[in-house]
CSV table of C-alpha atoms in Angstrom, one decimal:
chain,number,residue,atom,x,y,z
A,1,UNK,CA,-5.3,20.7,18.0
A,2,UNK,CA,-1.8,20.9,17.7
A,3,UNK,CA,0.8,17.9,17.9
A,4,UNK,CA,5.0,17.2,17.5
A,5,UNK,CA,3.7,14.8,14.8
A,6,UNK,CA,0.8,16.6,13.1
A,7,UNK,CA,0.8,16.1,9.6
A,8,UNK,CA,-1.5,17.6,6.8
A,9,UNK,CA,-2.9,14.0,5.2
A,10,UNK,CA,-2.8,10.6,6.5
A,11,UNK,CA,-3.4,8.1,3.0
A,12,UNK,CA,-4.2,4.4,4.4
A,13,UNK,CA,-3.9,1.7,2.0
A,14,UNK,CA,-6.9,-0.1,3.5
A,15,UNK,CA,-6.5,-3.5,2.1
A,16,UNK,CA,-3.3,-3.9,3.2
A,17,UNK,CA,-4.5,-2.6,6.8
A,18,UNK,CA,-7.2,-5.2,7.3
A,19,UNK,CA,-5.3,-8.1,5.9
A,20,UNK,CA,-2.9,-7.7,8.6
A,21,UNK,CA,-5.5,-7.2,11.4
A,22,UNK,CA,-7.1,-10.1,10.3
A,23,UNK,CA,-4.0,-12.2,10.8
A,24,UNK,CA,-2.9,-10.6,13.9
A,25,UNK,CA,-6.2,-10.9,16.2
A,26,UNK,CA,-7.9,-13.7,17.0
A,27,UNK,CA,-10.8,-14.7,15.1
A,28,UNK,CA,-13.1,-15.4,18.4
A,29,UNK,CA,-13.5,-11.4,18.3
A,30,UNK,CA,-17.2,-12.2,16.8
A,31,UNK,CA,-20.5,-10.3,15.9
A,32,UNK,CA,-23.2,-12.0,18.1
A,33,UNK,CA,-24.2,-14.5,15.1
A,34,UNK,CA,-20.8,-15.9,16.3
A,35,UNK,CA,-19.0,-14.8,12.5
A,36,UNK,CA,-15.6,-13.0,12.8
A,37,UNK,CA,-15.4,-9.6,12.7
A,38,UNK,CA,-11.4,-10.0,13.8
A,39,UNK,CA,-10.5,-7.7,10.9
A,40,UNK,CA,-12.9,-5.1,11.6
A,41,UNK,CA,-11.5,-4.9,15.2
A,42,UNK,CA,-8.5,-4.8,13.9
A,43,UNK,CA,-9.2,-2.1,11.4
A,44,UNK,CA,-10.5,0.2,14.0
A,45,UNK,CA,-7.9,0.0,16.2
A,46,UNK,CA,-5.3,0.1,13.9
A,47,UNK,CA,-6.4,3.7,12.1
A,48,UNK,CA,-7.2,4.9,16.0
A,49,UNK,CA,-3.6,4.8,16.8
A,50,UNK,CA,-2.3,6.2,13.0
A,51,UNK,CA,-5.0,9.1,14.4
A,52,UNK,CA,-3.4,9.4,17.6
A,53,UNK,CA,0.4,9.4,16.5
A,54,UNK,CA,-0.2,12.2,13.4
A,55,UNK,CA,-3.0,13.6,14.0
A,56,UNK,CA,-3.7,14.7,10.3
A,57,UNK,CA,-5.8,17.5,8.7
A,58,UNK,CA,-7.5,15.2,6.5
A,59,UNK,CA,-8.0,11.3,5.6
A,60,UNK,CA,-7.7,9.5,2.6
A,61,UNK,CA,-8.6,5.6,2.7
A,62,UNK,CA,-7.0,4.3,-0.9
A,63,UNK,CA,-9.1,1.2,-2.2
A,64,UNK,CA,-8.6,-1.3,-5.0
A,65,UNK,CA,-10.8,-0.5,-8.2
A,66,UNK,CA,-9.7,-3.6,-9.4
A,67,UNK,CA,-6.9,-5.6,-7.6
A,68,UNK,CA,-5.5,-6.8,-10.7
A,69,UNK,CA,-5.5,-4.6,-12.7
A,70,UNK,CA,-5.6,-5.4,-16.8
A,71,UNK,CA,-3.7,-3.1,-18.3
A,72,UNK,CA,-0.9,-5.2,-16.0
A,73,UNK,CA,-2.2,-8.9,-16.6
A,74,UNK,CA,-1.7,-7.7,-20.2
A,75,UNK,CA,2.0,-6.8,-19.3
A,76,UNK,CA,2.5,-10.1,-17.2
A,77,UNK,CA,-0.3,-12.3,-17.6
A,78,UNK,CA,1.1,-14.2,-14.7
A,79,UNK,CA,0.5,-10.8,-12.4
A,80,UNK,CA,-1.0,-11.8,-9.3
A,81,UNK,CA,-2.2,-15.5,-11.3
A,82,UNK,CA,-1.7,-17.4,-7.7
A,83,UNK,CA,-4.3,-15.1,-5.9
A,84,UNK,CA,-6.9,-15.3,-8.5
A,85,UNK,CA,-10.4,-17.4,-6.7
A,86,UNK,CA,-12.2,-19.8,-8.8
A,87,UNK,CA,-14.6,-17.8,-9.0
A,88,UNK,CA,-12.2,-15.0,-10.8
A,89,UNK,CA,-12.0,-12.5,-7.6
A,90,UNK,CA,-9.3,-12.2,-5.6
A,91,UNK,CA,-8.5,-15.6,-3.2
A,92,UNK,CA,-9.4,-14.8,0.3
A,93,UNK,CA,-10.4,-16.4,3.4
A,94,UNK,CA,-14.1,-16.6,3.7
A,95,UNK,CA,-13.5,-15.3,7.7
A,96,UNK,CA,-12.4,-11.9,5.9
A,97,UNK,CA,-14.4,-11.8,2.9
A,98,UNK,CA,-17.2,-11.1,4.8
A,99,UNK,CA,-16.2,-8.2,6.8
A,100,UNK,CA,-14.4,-6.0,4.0
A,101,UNK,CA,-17.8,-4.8,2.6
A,102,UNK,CA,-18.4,-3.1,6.4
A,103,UNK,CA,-15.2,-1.7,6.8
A,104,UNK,CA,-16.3,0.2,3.7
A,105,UNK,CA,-19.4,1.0,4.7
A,106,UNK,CA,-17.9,2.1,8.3
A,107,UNK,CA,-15.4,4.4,6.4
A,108,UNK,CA,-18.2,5.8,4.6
A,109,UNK,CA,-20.7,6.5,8.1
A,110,UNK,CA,-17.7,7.9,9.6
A,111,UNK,CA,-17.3,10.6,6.6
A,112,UNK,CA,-14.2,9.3,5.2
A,113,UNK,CA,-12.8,9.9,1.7
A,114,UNK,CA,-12.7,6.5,0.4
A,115,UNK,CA,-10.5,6.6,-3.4
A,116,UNK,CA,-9.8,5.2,-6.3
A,117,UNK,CA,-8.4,5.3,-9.7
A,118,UNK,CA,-10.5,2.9,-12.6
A,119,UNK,CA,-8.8,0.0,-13.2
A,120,UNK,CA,-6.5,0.4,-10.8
A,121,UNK,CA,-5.1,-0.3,-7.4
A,122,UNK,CA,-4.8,1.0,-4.0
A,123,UNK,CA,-1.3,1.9,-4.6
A,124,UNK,CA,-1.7,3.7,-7.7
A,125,UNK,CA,-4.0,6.1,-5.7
A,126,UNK,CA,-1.3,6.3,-3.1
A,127,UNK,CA,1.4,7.3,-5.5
A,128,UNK,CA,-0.7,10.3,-7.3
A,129,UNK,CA,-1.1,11.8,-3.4
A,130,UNK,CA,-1.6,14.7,-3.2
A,131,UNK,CA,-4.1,14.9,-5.6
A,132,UNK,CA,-6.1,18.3,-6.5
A,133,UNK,CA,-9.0,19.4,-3.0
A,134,UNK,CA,-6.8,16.9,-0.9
A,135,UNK,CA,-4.8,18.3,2.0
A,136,UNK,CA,-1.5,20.1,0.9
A,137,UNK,CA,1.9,19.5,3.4
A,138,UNK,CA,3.0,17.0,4.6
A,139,UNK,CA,1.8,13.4,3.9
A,140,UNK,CA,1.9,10.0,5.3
A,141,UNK,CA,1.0,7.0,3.6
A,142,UNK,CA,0.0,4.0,5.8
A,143,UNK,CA,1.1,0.2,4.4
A,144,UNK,CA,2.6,-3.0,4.6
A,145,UNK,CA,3.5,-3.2,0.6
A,146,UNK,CA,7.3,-2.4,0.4
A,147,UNK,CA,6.7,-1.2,-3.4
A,148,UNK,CA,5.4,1.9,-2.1
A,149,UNK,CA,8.8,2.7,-0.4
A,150,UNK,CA,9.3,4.4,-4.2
A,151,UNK,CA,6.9,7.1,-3.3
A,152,UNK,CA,8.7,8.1,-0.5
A,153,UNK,CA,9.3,11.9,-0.6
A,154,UNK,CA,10.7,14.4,2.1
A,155,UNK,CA,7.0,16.0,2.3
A,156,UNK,CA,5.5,12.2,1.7
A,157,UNK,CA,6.6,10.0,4.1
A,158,UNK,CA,5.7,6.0,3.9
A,159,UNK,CA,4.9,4.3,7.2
A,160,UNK,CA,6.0,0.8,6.7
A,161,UNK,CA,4.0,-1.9,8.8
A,162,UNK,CA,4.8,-5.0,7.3
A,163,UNK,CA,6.5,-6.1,10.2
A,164,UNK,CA,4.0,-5.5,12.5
A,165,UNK,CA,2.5,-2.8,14.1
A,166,UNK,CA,5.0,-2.9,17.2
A,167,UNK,CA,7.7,-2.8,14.4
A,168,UNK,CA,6.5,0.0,12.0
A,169,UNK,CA,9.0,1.9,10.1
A,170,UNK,CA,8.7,5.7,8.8
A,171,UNK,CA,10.9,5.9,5.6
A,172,UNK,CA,11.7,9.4,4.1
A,173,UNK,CA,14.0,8.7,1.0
A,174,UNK,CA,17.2,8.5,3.5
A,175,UNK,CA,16.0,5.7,5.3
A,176,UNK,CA,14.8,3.8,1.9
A,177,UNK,CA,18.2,4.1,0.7
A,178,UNK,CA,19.6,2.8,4.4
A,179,UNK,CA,16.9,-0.1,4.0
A,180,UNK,CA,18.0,-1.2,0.3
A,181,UNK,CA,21.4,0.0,0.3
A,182,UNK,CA,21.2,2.7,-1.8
A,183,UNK,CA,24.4,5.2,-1.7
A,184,UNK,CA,22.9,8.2,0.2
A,185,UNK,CA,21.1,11.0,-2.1
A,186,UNK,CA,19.5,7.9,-4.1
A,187,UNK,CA,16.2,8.3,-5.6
A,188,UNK,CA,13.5,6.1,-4.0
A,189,UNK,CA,12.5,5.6,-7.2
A,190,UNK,CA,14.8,3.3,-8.0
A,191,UNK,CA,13.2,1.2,-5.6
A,192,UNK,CA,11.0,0.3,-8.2
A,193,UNK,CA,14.2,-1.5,-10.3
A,194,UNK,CA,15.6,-3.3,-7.6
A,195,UNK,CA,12.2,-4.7,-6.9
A,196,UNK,CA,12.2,-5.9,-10.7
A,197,UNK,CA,15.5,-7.6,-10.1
A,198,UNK,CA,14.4,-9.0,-6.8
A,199,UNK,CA,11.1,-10.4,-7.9
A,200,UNK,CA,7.4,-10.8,-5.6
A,201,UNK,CA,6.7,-14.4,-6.2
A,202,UNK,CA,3.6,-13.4,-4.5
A,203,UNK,CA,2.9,-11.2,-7.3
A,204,UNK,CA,4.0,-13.3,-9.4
A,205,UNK,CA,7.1,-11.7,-10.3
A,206,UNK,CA,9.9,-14.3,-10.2
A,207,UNK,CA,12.8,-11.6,-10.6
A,208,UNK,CA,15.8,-12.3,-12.2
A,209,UNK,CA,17.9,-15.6,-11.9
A,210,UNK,CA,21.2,-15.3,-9.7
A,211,UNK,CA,20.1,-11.7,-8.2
A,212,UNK,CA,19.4,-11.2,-4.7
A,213,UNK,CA,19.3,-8.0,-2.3
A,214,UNK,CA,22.4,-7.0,-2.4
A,215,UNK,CA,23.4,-7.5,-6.2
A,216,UNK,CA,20.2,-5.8,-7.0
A,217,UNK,CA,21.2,-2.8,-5.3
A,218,UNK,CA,24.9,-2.7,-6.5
A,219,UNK,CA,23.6,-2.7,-10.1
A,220,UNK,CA,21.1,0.2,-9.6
A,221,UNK,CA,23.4,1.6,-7.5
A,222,UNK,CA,26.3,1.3,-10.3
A,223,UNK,CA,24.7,1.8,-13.5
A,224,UNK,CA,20.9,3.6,-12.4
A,225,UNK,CA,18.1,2.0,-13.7
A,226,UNK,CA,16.9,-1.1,-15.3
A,227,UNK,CA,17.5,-0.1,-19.3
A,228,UNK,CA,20.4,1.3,-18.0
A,229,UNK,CA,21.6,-2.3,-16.4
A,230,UNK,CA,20.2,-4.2,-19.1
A,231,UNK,CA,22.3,-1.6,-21.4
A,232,UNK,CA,25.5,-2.5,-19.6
A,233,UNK,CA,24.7,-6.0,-19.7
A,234,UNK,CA,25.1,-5.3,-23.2
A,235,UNK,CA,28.5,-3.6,-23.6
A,236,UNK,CA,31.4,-6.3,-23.7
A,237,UNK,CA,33.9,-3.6,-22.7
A,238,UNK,CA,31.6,-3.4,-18.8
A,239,UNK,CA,32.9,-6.1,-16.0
A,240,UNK,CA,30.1,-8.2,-15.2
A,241,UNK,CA,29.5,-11.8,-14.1
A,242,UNK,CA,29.2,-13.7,-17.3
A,243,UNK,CA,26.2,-15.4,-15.5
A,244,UNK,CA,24.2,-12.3,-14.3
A,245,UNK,CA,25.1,-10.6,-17.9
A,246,UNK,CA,23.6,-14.1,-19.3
A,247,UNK,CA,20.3,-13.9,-17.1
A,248,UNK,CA,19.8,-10.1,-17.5
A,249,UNK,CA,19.8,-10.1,-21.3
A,250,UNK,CA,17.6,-12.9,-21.6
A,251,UNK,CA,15.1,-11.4,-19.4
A,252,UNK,CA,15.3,-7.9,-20.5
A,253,UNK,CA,11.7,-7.9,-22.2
A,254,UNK,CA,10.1,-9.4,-19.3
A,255,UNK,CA,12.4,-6.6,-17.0
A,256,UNK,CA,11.1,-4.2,-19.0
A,257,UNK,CA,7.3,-5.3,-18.5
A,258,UNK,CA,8.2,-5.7,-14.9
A,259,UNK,CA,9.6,-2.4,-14.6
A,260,UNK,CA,6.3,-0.8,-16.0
A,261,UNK,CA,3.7,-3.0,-13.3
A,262,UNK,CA,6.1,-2.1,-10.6
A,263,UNK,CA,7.0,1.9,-11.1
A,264,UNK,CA,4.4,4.0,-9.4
A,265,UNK,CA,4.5,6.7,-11.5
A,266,UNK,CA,2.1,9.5,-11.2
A,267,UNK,CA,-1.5,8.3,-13.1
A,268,UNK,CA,-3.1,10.4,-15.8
A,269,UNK,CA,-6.2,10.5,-14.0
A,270,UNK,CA,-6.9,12.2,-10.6
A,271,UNK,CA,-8.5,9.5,-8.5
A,272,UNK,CA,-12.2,9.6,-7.6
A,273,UNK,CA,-13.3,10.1,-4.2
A,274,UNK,CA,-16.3,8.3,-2.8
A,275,UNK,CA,-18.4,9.9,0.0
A,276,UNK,CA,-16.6,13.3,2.0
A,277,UNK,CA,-14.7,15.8,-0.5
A,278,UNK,CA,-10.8,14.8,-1.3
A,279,UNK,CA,-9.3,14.1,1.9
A,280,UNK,CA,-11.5,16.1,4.6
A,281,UNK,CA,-13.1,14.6,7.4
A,282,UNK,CA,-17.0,14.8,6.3
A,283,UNK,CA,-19.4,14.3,9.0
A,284,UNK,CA,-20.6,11.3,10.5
A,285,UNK,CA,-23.4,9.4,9.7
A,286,UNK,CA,-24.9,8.6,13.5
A,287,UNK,CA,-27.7,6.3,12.3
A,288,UNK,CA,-25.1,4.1,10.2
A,289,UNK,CA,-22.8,3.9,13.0
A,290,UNK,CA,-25.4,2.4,15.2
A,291,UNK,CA,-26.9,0.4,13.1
A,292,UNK,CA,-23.1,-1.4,12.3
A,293,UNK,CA,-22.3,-1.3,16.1
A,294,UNK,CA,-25.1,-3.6,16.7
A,295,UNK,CA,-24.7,-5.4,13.5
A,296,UNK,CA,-20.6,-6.3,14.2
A,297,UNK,CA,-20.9,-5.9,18.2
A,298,UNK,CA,-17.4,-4.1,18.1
A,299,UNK,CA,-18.8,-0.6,20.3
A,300,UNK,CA,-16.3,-0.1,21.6
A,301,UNK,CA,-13.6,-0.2,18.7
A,302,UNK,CA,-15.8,1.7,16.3
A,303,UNK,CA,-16.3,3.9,19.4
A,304,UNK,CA,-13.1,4.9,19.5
A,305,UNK,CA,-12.1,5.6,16.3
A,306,UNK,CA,-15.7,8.0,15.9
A,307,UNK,CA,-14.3,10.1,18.4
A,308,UNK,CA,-10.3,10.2,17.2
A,309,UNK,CA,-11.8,11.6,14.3
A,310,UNK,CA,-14.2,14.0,15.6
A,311,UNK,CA,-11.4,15.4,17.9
A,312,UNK,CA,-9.2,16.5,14.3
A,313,UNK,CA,-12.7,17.8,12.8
């Protein structure tokens, strides 16, 4: 099967997938027990149409190990703090929580390569793509985390749908340094400072005092990245803002720790794939598939996206 748009692998970051088709369709969408099963729906449908538009060689879905990770609380311990459950797992809704261990396990019956990386998150997988037995060419990795913008590569191109699937974005490294405001040529790597700058309160990641978008960018832009800033920030005989020079020095330990959650640099460790080979498209499981179309009552959805992938097999 040949397309305009084929592409060698198609890397999902899975959590981030479901989240946002658990927001975006309604939660009536229901197994016959009358629970949700909104983000399974979603799910389905969602990876369907990443199918149809690249149709890739092989499929990767990237999962979180553990979602906070601790060689990063050890960093920050505030990392993620907001999100943490009383229970110590990661604060979700109890609609979702629910449905994520099936959309596993309907990953797994469809033969999908499901990896990870111990200790770490989805995006680390995402960043160490493509690893050794995974499709070589080119990639796309599927998300709505604009941290992962960093990876972007000419042969490793980030689809960004964080604003919606209508709205989705594919961002080579010219268009991350359009988005930012990067001079053209920059490496979108230094993504990875401005976000430090910028801050993910969400993350918990406050960023630095007095620096938005667009002085975030003009200081990686001018002097590269962040020990290089904090450097200049330094040097009495370099014009800066005695305010921003003030803020930047005093946070320069907590940049620095910042800078090393946020960089997505290559892991030491080739990540571990559960279930078909590094990225190929295993066989299906016919049994499971049944059995979780009567469990979840979504046919039709799971339907669908059994035979987008047996049309790339």
């Amino acid at each position: 099967m040949s397309t305009p748009n084929r592409t060698s692998l198609l890397a999902l970051d899975t959590a981030g997938i479901y989240f946002r088709a658990f927001h975006a369709i309604p939660d009536k969408i229901t197994d016959s027990d009358g629970r949700p099963m909104n983000a399974v729906r979603g799910f389905c449908d969602m990876a369907a149409e990443f199918l149809r538009e690249y149709s890739p060689e092989g499929l990767i879905a990237a999962r979180d190990e553990n979602w906070r990770p601790n060689w990063r609380v050890s960093l920050v311990p505030e990392y993620k703090a907001a999100r943490v459950a009383e229970g110590g797992g990661e604060d979700a809704p109890e609609a979702l929580h629910h449905q994520v261990p099936i959309i596993w396990e309907l990953l797994k019956a469809l033969g999908v390569c499901t990896a990870h990386i111990p200790d770490g998150e989805a995006d680390d997988v995402l960043a160490a793509l493509p690893f050794p037995g995974a499709s070589t060419g080119d990639t796309v990795v599927v998300t709505g985390d604009r941290d992962l913008l960093q990876i972007a590569r000419e042969d490793r191109k980030v689809l960004y749908i964080g604003a919606g699937m209508r709205k989705r974005v594919l961002y080579g490294p010219a268009e991350v340094a359009e988005r930012v405001g990067f001079p053209e040529g920059t490496d979108p790597r230094r993504y990875a400072d401005y976000a430090v700058l910028v801050g993910d309160p969400s993350d918990g990641l406050p960023g630095i005092s007095g620096i938005g978008a667009k002085s975030a960018a003009t200081l990686v832009a001018t002097y590269g990245d962040v020990e290089d800033i904090i450097a200049a920030a330094g040097d009495d005989s370099i014009k800066m803002p005695p305010r921003q020079r003030e803020n930047l020095l005093g946070s320069a330990d907590y940049v620095r720790a910042a800078k090393r959650i946020v960089a997505l640099d290559e892991p030491p460790q080739t990540p571990e794939c559960d279930g078909a080979r590094s990225g190929a498209l295993g066989a299906a499981d016919s049994a499971a598939l049944e059995e979780l179309i009567a469990r979840t009552g979504q046919e039709r959805a799971i339907r669908n996206l059994e035979n987008r992938l047996a049309e790339l097999r």
